[in-house]
XYZ file of C-alpha atoms in Angstrom:
723
model
C 53.484 -13.389 -13.977
C 53.878 -10.272 -11.563
C 57.319 -9.364 -10.781
C 57.201 -9.791 -7.006
C 55.898 -13.236 -7.948
C 59.265 -14.304 -10.049
C 61.926 -17.130 -8.258
C 65.250 -16.690 -9.024
C 65.403 -19.594 -10.499
C 62.739 -18.768 -12.814
C 63.911 -15.066 -13.314
C 67.228 -16.222 -14.624
C 66.050 -19.040 -17.614
C 63.983 -15.872 -18.841
C 66.989 -14.002 -18.617
C 68.648 -17.432 -20.214
C 65.333 -18.585 -22.608
C 65.445 -14.587 -24.111
C 68.873 -14.668 -24.928
C 72.548 -12.796 -24.207
C 72.541 -10.845 -21.361
C 75.371 -8.793 -20.109
C 75.531 -8.884 -16.307
C 77.032 -7.560 -14.615
C 77.809 -7.773 -9.835
C 80.198 -6.552 -7.516
C 82.054 -7.325 -4.953
C 81.905 -7.421 -1.145
C 84.132 -4.906 0.686
C 86.360 -7.675 1.838
C 87.862 -8.805 -1.821
C 89.328 -5.544 -1.764
C 87.210 -4.485 -5.565
C 84.728 -1.957 -5.636
C 84.362 -2.038 -9.733
C 81.273 -4.219 -11.269
C 82.998 -6.904 -13.051
C 81.443 -8.745 -15.955
C 80.348 -11.739 -16.546
C 79.262 -14.082 -19.640
C 75.064 -15.078 -19.874
C 73.654 -17.147 -18.033
C 74.917 -21.223 -19.062
C 72.464 -23.787 -17.079
C 70.556 -21.269 -15.181
C 74.024 -20.619 -12.905
C 75.363 -17.070 -12.360
C 79.747 -18.033 -12.477
C 81.928 -15.812 -10.047
C 81.169 -15.974 -5.811
C 81.077 -12.907 -3.316
C 78.553 -11.792 -5.491
C 76.820 -8.301 -4.390
C 74.384 -8.299 -6.709
C 73.671 -7.964 -10.275
C 71.746 -5.843 -12.936
C 70.765 -6.992 -16.756
C 70.069 -5.994 -20.187
C 67.409 -8.193 -21.252
C 68.081 -8.270 -25.217
C 64.864 -6.147 -24.708
C 66.778 -2.930 -23.797
C 65.109 -3.786 -20.379
C 67.533 -3.226 -17.868
C 66.814 -5.237 -14.081
C 68.066 -5.103 -11.024
C 67.469 -7.617 -8.479
C 66.950 -5.801 -4.412
C 69.018 -6.023 -1.424
C 66.625 -4.564 1.054
C 63.894 -4.593 1.629
C 61.187 -2.331 1.076
C 58.992 -0.886 3.874
C 57.492 2.361 2.612
C 61.540 4.456 3.165
C 61.670 4.789 -1.241
C 64.144 2.107 -1.558
C 62.527 0.194 -5.124
C 62.527 4.424 -6.240
C 66.397 5.583 -4.734
C 68.119 2.032 -6.309
C 67.226 1.666 -9.213
C 67.997 6.122 -9.568
C 71.645 5.832 -9.384
C 71.634 2.481 -11.546
C 69.332 4.530 -13.657
C 71.680 7.498 -13.792
C 75.025 6.116 -14.830
C 73.947 3.957 -16.401
C 72.580 6.911 -19.131
C 68.673 5.044 -19.336
C 65.286 6.507 -18.810
C 63.676 5.226 -14.846
C 60.522 3.620 -16.698
C 63.287 1.214 -18.480
C 64.944 0.184 -15.734
C 62.813 -2.694 -13.424
C 63.646 -4.037 -9.770
C 63.311 -7.931 -8.410
C 63.298 -8.372 -4.835
C 66.271 -10.579 -4.523
C 66.368 -13.648 -1.624
C 69.171 -14.089 1.738
C 72.514 -14.629 -0.123
C 75.311 -13.210 1.721
C 77.592 -14.306 -0.601
C 75.777 -13.546 -3.775
C 74.267 -10.252 -2.309
C 76.414 -9.507 0.642
C 74.872 -8.126 4.146
C 70.755 -6.953 3.820
C 69.521 -5.187 6.570
C 67.895 -2.661 5.845
C 68.437 -0.630 9.075
C 70.505 2.218 10.413
C 68.925 3.963 6.857
C 71.816 2.939 4.862
C 70.584 1.951 1.467
C 71.589 4.926 -0.487
C 73.988 5.881 2.183
C 75.498 2.322 1.574
C 75.254 1.223 -1.692
C 76.572 4.821 -4.486
C 79.207 4.002 -4.837
C 78.764 0.447 -6.134
C 75.567 0.995 -7.898
C 77.266 4.045 -9.377
C 80.454 1.880 -11.350
C 77.614 -0.523 -11.679
C 76.081 1.958 -14.073
C 79.069 2.944 -15.518
C 80.609 0.584 -16.684
C 78.420 -1.197 -18.030
C 77.814 1.350 -19.887
C 81.143 2.413 -20.482
C 81.451 -1.391 -22.053
C 78.386 -1.359 -24.438
C 79.993 1.715 -26.275
C 82.874 0.443 -26.275
C 81.184 -2.911 -27.797
C 79.228 0.144 -30.737
C 82.911 1.419 -31.249
C 83.900 -1.609 -32.982
C 80.683 -2.475 -34.217
C 81.121 0.933 -36.189
C 84.682 0.572 -36.555
C 85.458 4.717 -34.882
C 86.952 5.011 -32.031
C 85.050 4.953 -28.630
C 85.313 8.078 -28.040
C 83.135 8.623 -30.486
C 80.039 6.958 -29.148
C 78.099 8.472 -26.640
C 75.967 6.802 -24.070
C 71.784 8.362 -24.145
C 68.616 6.959 -22.704
C 69.591 2.964 -23.592
C 71.131 4.003 -26.531
C 74.683 3.621 -27.442
C 75.409 6.797 -30.402
C 77.900 7.517 -33.361
C 78.364 12.023 -32.548
C 79.121 12.333 -36.097
C 76.400 10.486 -38.037
C 74.489 9.876 -34.750
C 73.494 6.262 -36.081
C 72.014 4.274 -32.782
C 72.774 1.295 -31.464
C 69.782 0.232 -28.190
C 71.724 -1.388 -25.206
C 69.532 -4.633 -26.010
C 71.419 -4.599 -29.502
C 74.628 -4.909 -28.187
C 74.362 -6.505 -25.115
C 75.416 -9.470 -26.620
C 78.955 -8.537 -27.193
C 79.781 -6.534 -24.517
C 78.757 -9.208 -22.038
C 82.658 -9.994 -23.824
C 84.872 -7.710 -23.759
C 87.009 -7.485 -21.081
C 85.207 -4.580 -18.659
C 87.153 -0.818 -17.715
C 89.914 -1.599 -15.133
C 88.640 2.403 -14.008
C 85.109 4.933 -14.487
C 84.687 8.055 -14.339
C 82.052 9.115 -12.810
C 79.125 12.164 -13.766
C 80.365 15.272 -11.867
C 76.958 16.126 -10.028
C 76.365 18.775 -12.147
C 75.844 16.812 -14.904
C 73.305 14.211 -13.139
C 69.843 14.236 -15.590
C 68.101 12.106 -13.079
C 69.584 11.971 -9.443
C 69.203 14.652 -7.318
C 65.336 15.549 -9.174
C 61.943 14.707 -8.165
C 60.556 11.059 -9.219
C 57.636 8.849 -9.059
C 58.358 6.380 -7.150
C 57.996 2.538 -8.799
C 56.218 0.600 -6.016
C 53.293 3.421 -5.862
C 51.542 2.619 -8.604
C 51.395 -1.313 -7.499
C 50.263 -0.070 -3.932
C 47.229 1.897 -5.009
C 46.059 -0.732 -7.904
C 46.693 -3.187 -5.166
C 48.236 -5.090 -7.154
C 51.680 -5.466 -4.650
C 52.156 -8.399 -2.685
C 52.896 -7.498 1.341
C 52.815 -10.601 3.239
C 49.997 -11.076 4.111
C 49.096 -10.850 0.036
C 50.702 -13.999 -0.762
C 49.647 -17.658 -1.316
C 51.113 -20.606 -1.622
C 48.638 -23.791 -3.318
C 47.880 -26.222 0.128
C 49.162 -23.691 2.419
C 47.076 -24.195 5.575
C 46.574 -20.635 9.189
C 46.940 -20.553 12.066
C 46.780 -18.392 15.024
C 48.722 -17.927 18.126
C 46.882 -17.894 21.618
C 49.848 -15.424 23.476
C 49.681 -14.893 27.502
C 48.979 -11.543 28.212
C 52.124 -11.517 30.995
C 56.171 -11.674 30.029
C 57.617 -15.138 30.145
C 54.587 -17.332 31.781
C 54.074 -21.201 29.760
C 51.904 -22.755 28.721
C 50.601 -25.851 31.979
C 47.381 -26.957 29.414
C 44.872 -26.436 27.228
C 41.649 -27.576 26.672
C 40.917 -27.607 23.176
C 37.751 -29.402 22.840
C 36.096 -26.298 21.610
C 38.427 -25.570 18.821
C 38.084 -28.802 17.664
C 35.057 -28.050 16.949
C 35.266 -25.207 14.614
C 34.834 -26.697 10.531
C 38.914 -26.509 9.210
C 40.727 -26.625 12.450
C 43.123 -28.959 12.144
C 45.562 -29.135 14.547
C 46.407 -26.977 17.816
C 49.257 -27.876 19.934
C 51.913 -25.561 21.955
C 55.024 -23.276 20.832
C 57.523 -22.063 21.370
C 58.922 -18.527 20.362
C 62.979 -16.984 20.998
C 62.832 -13.149 22.167
C 66.554 -13.489 23.019
C 68.696 -16.194 24.680
C 64.454 -17.218 26.134
C 61.026 -18.354 24.130
C 58.648 -17.231 24.999
C 55.581 -20.493 24.825
C 51.734 -19.999 23.054
C 48.698 -22.585 21.300
C 48.863 -22.821 17.277
C 45.847 -22.819 15.854
C 45.993 -24.477 12.304
C 42.962 -24.601 9.650
C 42.197 -24.104 6.370
C 41.045 -19.668 6.106
C 42.719 -17.567 8.875
C 38.729 -16.658 10.096
C 39.001 -20.595 11.449
C 42.120 -20.805 13.288
C 40.892 -16.976 15.186
C 37.891 -18.457 15.625
C 39.215 -22.147 16.794
C 41.599 -19.696 19.250
C 39.073 -17.466 21.152
C 37.316 -20.857 22.667
C 40.643 -22.206 23.497
C 41.245 -22.307 26.996
C 45.097 -22.539 27.889
C 46.116 -22.861 31.928
C 49.457 -20.648 32.290
C 52.339 -21.760 34.661
C 52.659 -18.590 37.166
C 56.549 -16.718 35.354
C 59.012 -17.429 38.565
C 60.255 -13.541 38.634
C 58.725 -10.509 40.344
C 56.426 -9.521 37.216
C 57.040 -5.675 36.106
C 54.420 -2.515 35.949
C 55.669 0.857 34.322
C 55.830 2.116 38.119
C 58.715 -0.227 39.535
C 60.347 0.202 36.296
C 60.449 4.151 36.653
C 62.045 3.915 40.443
C 63.982 1.233 39.912
C 65.717 3.674 37.022
C 65.811 7.348 38.894
C 67.134 4.702 41.658
C 69.586 3.144 39.206
C 70.688 7.062 37.550
C 71.455 7.827 41.233
C 74.181 5.064 41.461
C 76.231 6.291 38.666
C 79.506 7.155 40.265
C 81.449 10.685 39.030
C 83.699 11.191 37.108
C 86.476 12.789 38.790
C 87.564 14.239 36.339
C 84.659 15.953 34.691
C 83.680 16.251 39.178
C 86.508 18.885 39.110
C 85.455 20.724 36.495
C 81.986 21.760 37.207
C 82.320 22.564 40.522
C 84.699 25.540 38.285
C 81.636 27.122 36.706
C 80.574 29.567 36.989
C 76.416 28.864 36.730
C 75.516 25.252 37.089
C 71.934 23.135 36.403
C 70.604 19.238 36.812
C 67.937 17.906 34.999
C 66.644 15.062 34.918
C 64.747 14.237 31.183
C 62.227 11.232 31.511
C 61.021 8.657 28.274
C 58.181 5.829 27.844
C 58.371 2.435 26.648
C 56.953 3.137 22.596
C 55.679 -0.622 21.279
C 56.337 -0.679 17.163
C 52.268 -0.480 16.170
C 53.310 -1.258 12.190
C 50.566 -1.153 9.681
C 51.062 -4.364 9.187
C 50.731 -6.957 11.627
C 53.931 -9.247 11.814
C 52.812 -12.541 9.231
C 55.258 -15.052 8.020
C 54.682 -18.183 5.626
C 57.556 -21.457 5.963
C 57.307 -24.324 3.410
C 59.389 -26.555 5.789
C 60.509 -29.730 4.636
C 63.175 -32.303 5.760
C 65.947 -30.718 5.050
C 65.229 -27.757 4.029
C 63.430 -24.125 4.911
C 61.629 -21.401 2.751
C 60.566 -18.601 3.919
C 57.976 -15.470 2.596
C 56.830 -12.607 4.719
C 57.396 -9.131 5.532
C 61.239 -9.805 7.215
C 63.138 -6.642 6.913
C 66.239 -8.476 6.940
C 67.219 -11.341 5.144
C 70.061 -12.131 6.846
C 70.309 -12.232 9.860
C 66.396 -14.895 9.652
C 68.826 -16.786 6.441
C 71.366 -17.933 9.412
C 68.680 -18.007 12.257
C 67.118 -20.901 11.167
C 69.476 -22.417 10.329
C 71.308 -22.332 13.449
C 68.336 -22.976 15.525
C 66.751 -25.612 12.860
C 70.072 -27.253 12.252
C 69.812 -27.255 7.980
C 72.978 -25.901 5.662
C 72.283 -22.118 5.718
C 71.841 -22.544 1.660
C 69.013 -25.164 2.471
C 67.511 -22.329 4.247
C 65.718 -19.336 1.158
C 64.233 -15.707 2.908
C 62.147 -14.438 -0.316
C 61.153 -10.505 0.811
C 57.563 -8.710 0.240
C 56.426 -4.944 0.683
C 56.549 -4.283 4.138
C 53.759 -2.505 6.416
C 56.062 -0.203 8.008
C 59.533 -2.037 10.128
C 61.011 1.075 12.676
C 63.160 -2.759 13.686
C 60.755 -5.291 14.317
C 59.928 -7.469 11.726
C 64.647 -7.760 11.694
C 63.991 -9.647 14.846
C 64.010 -13.498 13.901
C 60.945 -14.829 16.355
C 57.361 -15.101 13.846
C 60.083 -16.888 10.427
C 60.588 -18.904 13.388
C 57.146 -19.753 14.529
C 56.093 -20.781 10.777
C 58.926 -23.049 9.912
C 58.518 -24.113 13.956
C 54.993 -25.027 13.030
C 55.308 -25.917 9.143
C 57.329 -28.438 10.084
C 55.390 -30.188 12.697
C 51.673 -30.281 9.867
C 54.189 -31.432 7.605
C 52.621 -28.095 4.296
C 53.094 -24.276 3.911
C 51.521 -22.173 6.789
C 51.015 -18.530 6.875
C 50.576 -17.548 10.911
C 49.272 -14.564 11.751
C 49.839 -11.928 13.980
C 46.054 -9.878 15.280
C 46.596 -6.593 16.795
C 46.988 -7.245 19.967
C 49.621 -10.269 19.555
C 51.939 -7.047 18.007
C 50.930 -4.779 20.243
C 51.765 -6.673 23.993
C 54.441 -8.984 22.892
C 56.457 -6.949 22.155
C 60.122 -5.898 22.226
C 59.101 -2.695 22.989
C 61.511 0.308 22.209
C 62.897 1.355 25.499
C 61.999 3.138 28.731
C 65.072 5.485 29.628
C 65.522 8.317 31.636
C 68.357 10.551 32.188
C 70.293 12.778 34.303
C 72.327 15.527 33.013
C 74.850 18.302 34.892
C 75.730 21.455 32.889
C 78.375 24.048 34.237
C 79.258 27.159 32.150
C 82.734 29.718 32.648
C 81.612 33.690 33.305
C 81.773 34.379 29.119
C 78.281 31.682 29.018
C 79.461 29.161 27.343
C 79.001 25.587 28.225
C 82.401 24.469 29.886
C 81.267 20.656 31.396
C 78.259 18.554 30.199
C 77.289 15.128 31.569
C 74.738 13.234 30.622
C 74.019 9.637 32.500
C 71.360 6.767 31.419
C 68.895 4.338 33.115
C 66.983 2.663 30.507
C 67.068 -0.896 29.431
C 69.718 -1.878 27.401
C 69.169 -2.776 23.487
C 70.412 -7.001 23.581
C 71.207 -6.627 27.465
C 71.341 -10.383 27.754
C 74.670 -10.619 25.464
C 75.878 -7.320 27.209
C 74.189 -6.703 30.581
C 76.617 -3.511 30.962
C 76.509 -0.343 28.912
C 79.522 0.592 27.326
C 81.911 3.300 27.170
C 84.783 2.473 30.815
C 86.143 6.333 32.188
C 89.528 6.718 29.508
C 92.340 7.637 30.969
C 92.172 11.156 31.479
C 88.959 10.032 33.731
C 86.317 10.523 32.068
C 83.225 7.817 31.245
C 83.327 8.979 26.811
C 80.736 5.708 25.879
C 79.130 6.784 22.567
C 75.944 9.498 22.819
C 73.769 8.723 20.593
C 71.217 11.468 19.176
C 74.393 14.077 20.325
C 76.024 16.365 17.550
C 79.121 14.904 17.806
C 81.111 18.519 17.283
C 79.472 19.286 20.792
C 82.454 17.578 21.831
C 84.550 20.161 19.503
C 83.284 22.577 21.696
C 83.144 22.012 25.038
C 86.349 21.210 27.042
C 84.693 19.082 29.783
C 81.764 16.320 28.754
C 81.315 12.395 30.409
C 78.810 10.013 29.484
C 77.532 6.851 31.918
C 74.691 5.065 32.467
C 74.114 2.193 34.338
C 71.920 -1.240 33.043
C 67.905 -1.146 33.781
C 67.199 -4.964 33.790
C 63.517 -6.274 33.009
C 61.885 -9.530 31.546
C 59.702 -7.128 29.019
C 62.256 -8.034 25.707
C 63.248 -4.530 23.712
C 64.688 -3.400 20.558
C 65.275 -1.281 18.418
C 62.369 1.412 17.699
C 63.546 4.434 14.472
C 66.839 6.266 15.165
C 67.299 3.644 18.782
C 68.443 5.586 21.154
C 68.123 9.182 19.819
C 64.925 9.009 19.974
C 65.354 9.142 23.343
C 69.164 11.263 23.984
C 68.402 13.809 21.442
C 65.225 14.407 22.818
C 66.879 14.900 26.886
C 70.205 16.218 25.075
C 68.220 19.129 22.702
C 66.449 20.078 25.883
C 68.747 20.363 28.262
C 71.335 22.349 25.985
C 68.150 24.939 25.000
C 67.951 25.126 29.442
C 71.938 26.392 29.515
C 70.983 28.484 26.506
C 68.781 30.311 29.166
C 70.305 29.501 31.962
C 72.964 31.729 29.166
C 70.723 34.601 29.031
C 71.996 33.723 25.485
C 68.952 33.257 22.144
C 68.332 29.360 21.426
C 70.008 29.063 17.836
C 73.070 31.343 19.292
C 74.371 29.674 22.201
C 73.371 26.724 19.485
C 76.065 28.398 17.116
C 78.789 29.296 19.488
C 79.497 24.826 20.368
C 79.741 23.861 16.627
C 83.153 25.117 15.357
C 82.165 23.385 12.253
C 81.379 24.921 8.762
C 79.390 22.259 7.925
C 76.946 23.045 11.564
C 77.225 26.627 10.991
C 75.730 26.164 7.104
C 73.665 24.281 8.719
C 72.187 27.098 12.181
C 72.389 29.873 9.052
C 70.032 28.063 6.394
C 67.674 26.965 9.590
C 67.430 31.079 10.723
C 66.457 31.794 6.919
C 63.898 29.820 6.831
C 62.021 30.187 10.046
C 63.196 34.540 10.167
C 64.675 33.632 13.252
C 66.456 37.198 13.706
C 63.545 39.310 13.437
C 60.795 37.067 15.032
C 61.042 39.747 18.310
C 58.101 39.238 21.132
C 56.003 36.696 19.106
C 57.006 33.191 21.254
C 55.912 30.126 20.742
C 59.269 28.504 18.732
C 61.564 26.226 19.467
C 64.253 24.414 18.115
C 66.601 21.349 18.149
C 69.499 19.522 16.126
C 70.018 16.004 16.156
C 72.358 13.254 14.340
C 72.440 9.630 13.349
C 73.389 7.030 10.964
C 74.822 10.332 10.259
C 71.852 12.265 8.544
C 71.861 15.451 11.072
C 68.727 17.341 10.874
C 67.003 20.333 12.430
C 63.217 21.280 13.435
C 61.582 25.017 14.647
C 58.564 24.318 15.804
C 56.081 27.082 16.414
C 53.749 26.771 18.698
C 50.485 29.417 19.672
C 47.372 28.881 22.161
C 43.821 28.316 19.821
C 41.321 30.158 20.613
C 39.813 28.140 23.637
C 44.251 28.678 25.046
C 45.377 25.232 24.274
C 47.712 24.736 22.844
C 48.096 23.695 19.274
C 51.243 23.723 16.345
C 51.589 25.634 14.398
C 54.398 24.466 12.162
C 57.174 22.117 11.489
C 59.676 23.773 9.524
C 62.612 20.919 8.939
C 65.864 21.187 7.661
C 67.833 17.532 5.896
C 71.277 17.425 6.186
C 72.277 14.546 4.413
C 75.302 14.960 1.580
C 75.442 13.949 -1.949
C 71.510 12.440 -1.793
C 69.373 10.855 -4.614
C 65.949 12.241 -4.960
C 64.570 14.485 -2.523
C 60.518 13.500 -3.179
C 61.698 10.703 -1.097
C 63.811 12.889 1.248
C 61.124 14.952 2.585
C 58.299 12.271 2.635
C 60.727 10.729 5.315
C 60.898 13.771 7.445
C 57.734 14.079 7.243
C 56.533 10.733 8.462
C 59.113 10.453 10.397
C 57.707 14.119 12.629
C 53.839 12.511 12.702
C 55.806 9.883 14.109
C 58.092 11.368 17.137
C 54.087 13.630 17.034
C 52.304 10.354 18.334
C 55.560 9.098 20.724
C 55.407 13.131 22.765
C 51.796 13.510 22.307
C 49.333 11.056 22.249
C 50.804 7.621 23.128
C 52.789 5.173 24.848
C 52.874 1.592 26.032
C 52.912 0.551 30.225
C 53.188 -2.259 32.247
C 51.104 -3.539 35.298
C 51.092 -6.828 36.176
C 53.922 -7.700 33.803
C 51.886 -6.645 30.683
C 51.412 -4.952 28.429
C 48.437 -2.854 29.195
C 47.532 -1.208 25.462
C 46.444 -3.843 22.946
C 45.152 -1.558 20.447
C 44.488 1.531 18.829
C 41.396 2.682 20.661
C 43.789 3.229 23.903
C 47.348 3.969 22.621
C 46.171 6.494 20.026
C 47.753 7.903 16.838
C 48.226 11.180 15.722
C 45.034 12.085 12.720
C 45.003 14.121 10.418
C 43.248 17.026 11.781
C 46.740 16.893 14.352
C 49.298 17.141 11.459
C 50.420 20.719 11.865
C 52.188 21.985 8.133
C 55.234 20.873 7.623
C 58.137 22.243 5.519
C 60.994 20.479 4.865
C 64.305 21.259 3.064
C 67.502 20.164 1.933
C 71.357 21.264 2.885
C 72.921 21.513 -0.698
C 76.240 20.457 -0.127
C 79.486 18.077 -1.448
C 79.399 15.909 1.762
C 79.083 11.907 1.693
C 75.642 10.583 1.409
C 74.068 10.051 5.301
C 70.891 8.976 6.569
C 67.130 10.388 6.058
C 64.698 8.150 7.111
C 65.961 7.760 11.024
C 67.882 10.772 11.003
C 64.337 13.020 10.453
C 62.961 11.738 14.030
C 64.385 12.712 16.888
C 65.296 17.017 17.239
C 60.940 17.062 16.547
C 60.181 16.072 20.177
C 62.883 18.509 22.019
C 62.115 20.922 19.152
C 58.896 21.847 20.896
C 58.943 20.526 23.607
C 61.316 24.353 23.572
C 58.837 25.728 21.273
C 56.219 24.942 24.743
C 59.368 26.766 27.091
C 59.385 29.691 24.710
C 55.992 30.818 24.953
C 54.677 29.253 28.502
C 57.876 29.155 30.911
C 56.452 25.286 31.352
C 59.720 23.108 30.704
C 58.080 19.350 29.329
C 60.921 17.051 30.865
C 58.850 14.065 31.059
C 57.010 12.075 27.420
C 54.834 12.027 27.193
C 52.129 14.581 27.618
C 49.360 16.397 26.264
C 49.476 19.598 24.611
C 46.211 20.034 26.131
C 47.066 20.413 30.010
C 50.302 22.353 28.497
C 49.250 26.041 31.726
């Protein structure tokens, strides 16, 4: 049986059958307890205790199993979590197995895969859990040998007597250790003593993905399962007026055709489901289905009208009197508008989900990015107790926020309930790219004023965009404070700028549209970082100062000073001389800080080409440098596409780009050499997967200005069209 096919119940029964096991659990933060608690071996297939977040098990064979409550969509969870556990547990990484945990907030706690949270959120718990198990095993061995516990040490899944070098395996000690009282305190290793953490290690999911044994959503199958595709309107929020399925039902294997609704925030989108014995039959049936649509009762948006509305909204933002006074006193002033487009998530694996919905229960399998949210949503919408809704995560072929949305599991559950059989709903690429939700387009109006010494005295960034979650919060946060400033958070902007800039103001106006929008990798930082770091560069040139030195002047924190020093060293910034075409940018989100330096030049035809990218990631304490490099490289490729090759535009209420022929991804030949470097410091762990994306677009734009004198203030743009 493959690990991905083992249900929680099967796993527990196997553990119980194979003998006693040392099982650990970590309590939720709400309980106020951070140390793990040892509980006795499985009894009747049920683990005692409540408020369990996660648990590990050491079987009599010595095998260590970690139930992972995080999804794996390429970001390295399958490696990073076992690596933390193995370090403090003193086992070889090869001896750790990891299984997906089903949705269960009481036992496994929050399970969202978002905000680059896995390492920074889980490090303390997993390290303590591993250390606590190690100490219990050492105590069990010391009792067996009748010697003081400090005469023993753990190594490679064994406990060793220092004097005689006698060894006992963890498997042999697991039963006795499980009966001991857990230590109230454990001592974690010093960073200098790490054997696994901080070292490159082959990812445990890569062999599965290369030999074809990894189970993604599209790979999962159930006995008696049927397949469904849905004919969806390409125009947002159209409703089904009627349909003719006479030709569809002639397709061999087609069994059902009926109208369905899909929840999109507070609205529903309608479509017609075609169910068949095979995916091919369902798709052929959909091709000959004829659907009549009701016209929407609102003006259908297009890109031109959306952009016009955002530009007008920028003019509606009232000035902050205190800021305006300080701005007017500045020796030099600058204003600029930056524009960024809507983007599709376009994961390599389109949306799909399996559901088996019964009268009083629902079971889900698929590429789920947020198991708890899906479980709670289905429980509420179908009025089923939450403990009767099971959500099982498979591997994800990309997520970027889209696969945290509950609409596609709901579709699967609804159809399964209707036909009273397990069903796999599959979205085509065209469905995936046109139905949304999308990253919202955003326009930014920036104002900056310099003092007599060429330093920033006043800085303002105002936004016009569709606010994510607009149905719940139609106006942006951040009202003026007591001093008259609008100081709402501005994701992507380095926090210490607020220490180095005396007067600043952030504000915005919501742009309303029926187009559904949601998170996209790095969320608002992907667009706000472009606007702010490009504008900081403009202010540096207005002041007549070196862009890197100008940033250093306004970032007083030692951590950021060290980051700039390292970037200057990597780029040989001071010795670049008259060699133009260099741009830098630094952004921050999800407690991760990243800087990019981009070098551009003209090729033999006079076209702009990227010669190299140097990325510097400061994520504090980290687990696996190979995962960090891979994540930053992937972020740069994704950012390159969003900056120079693709965008989602709208015509008559429809997304114009339906596949990769009109939404082109960067090709291998487009990817420049990328260097990824990691800062070494003692800061707390921070995010990586999202912070690596936002600095690229402004660094590229700044490099183009350095080479050509031409400012790029609108994305996407074509490198071939830069003069």
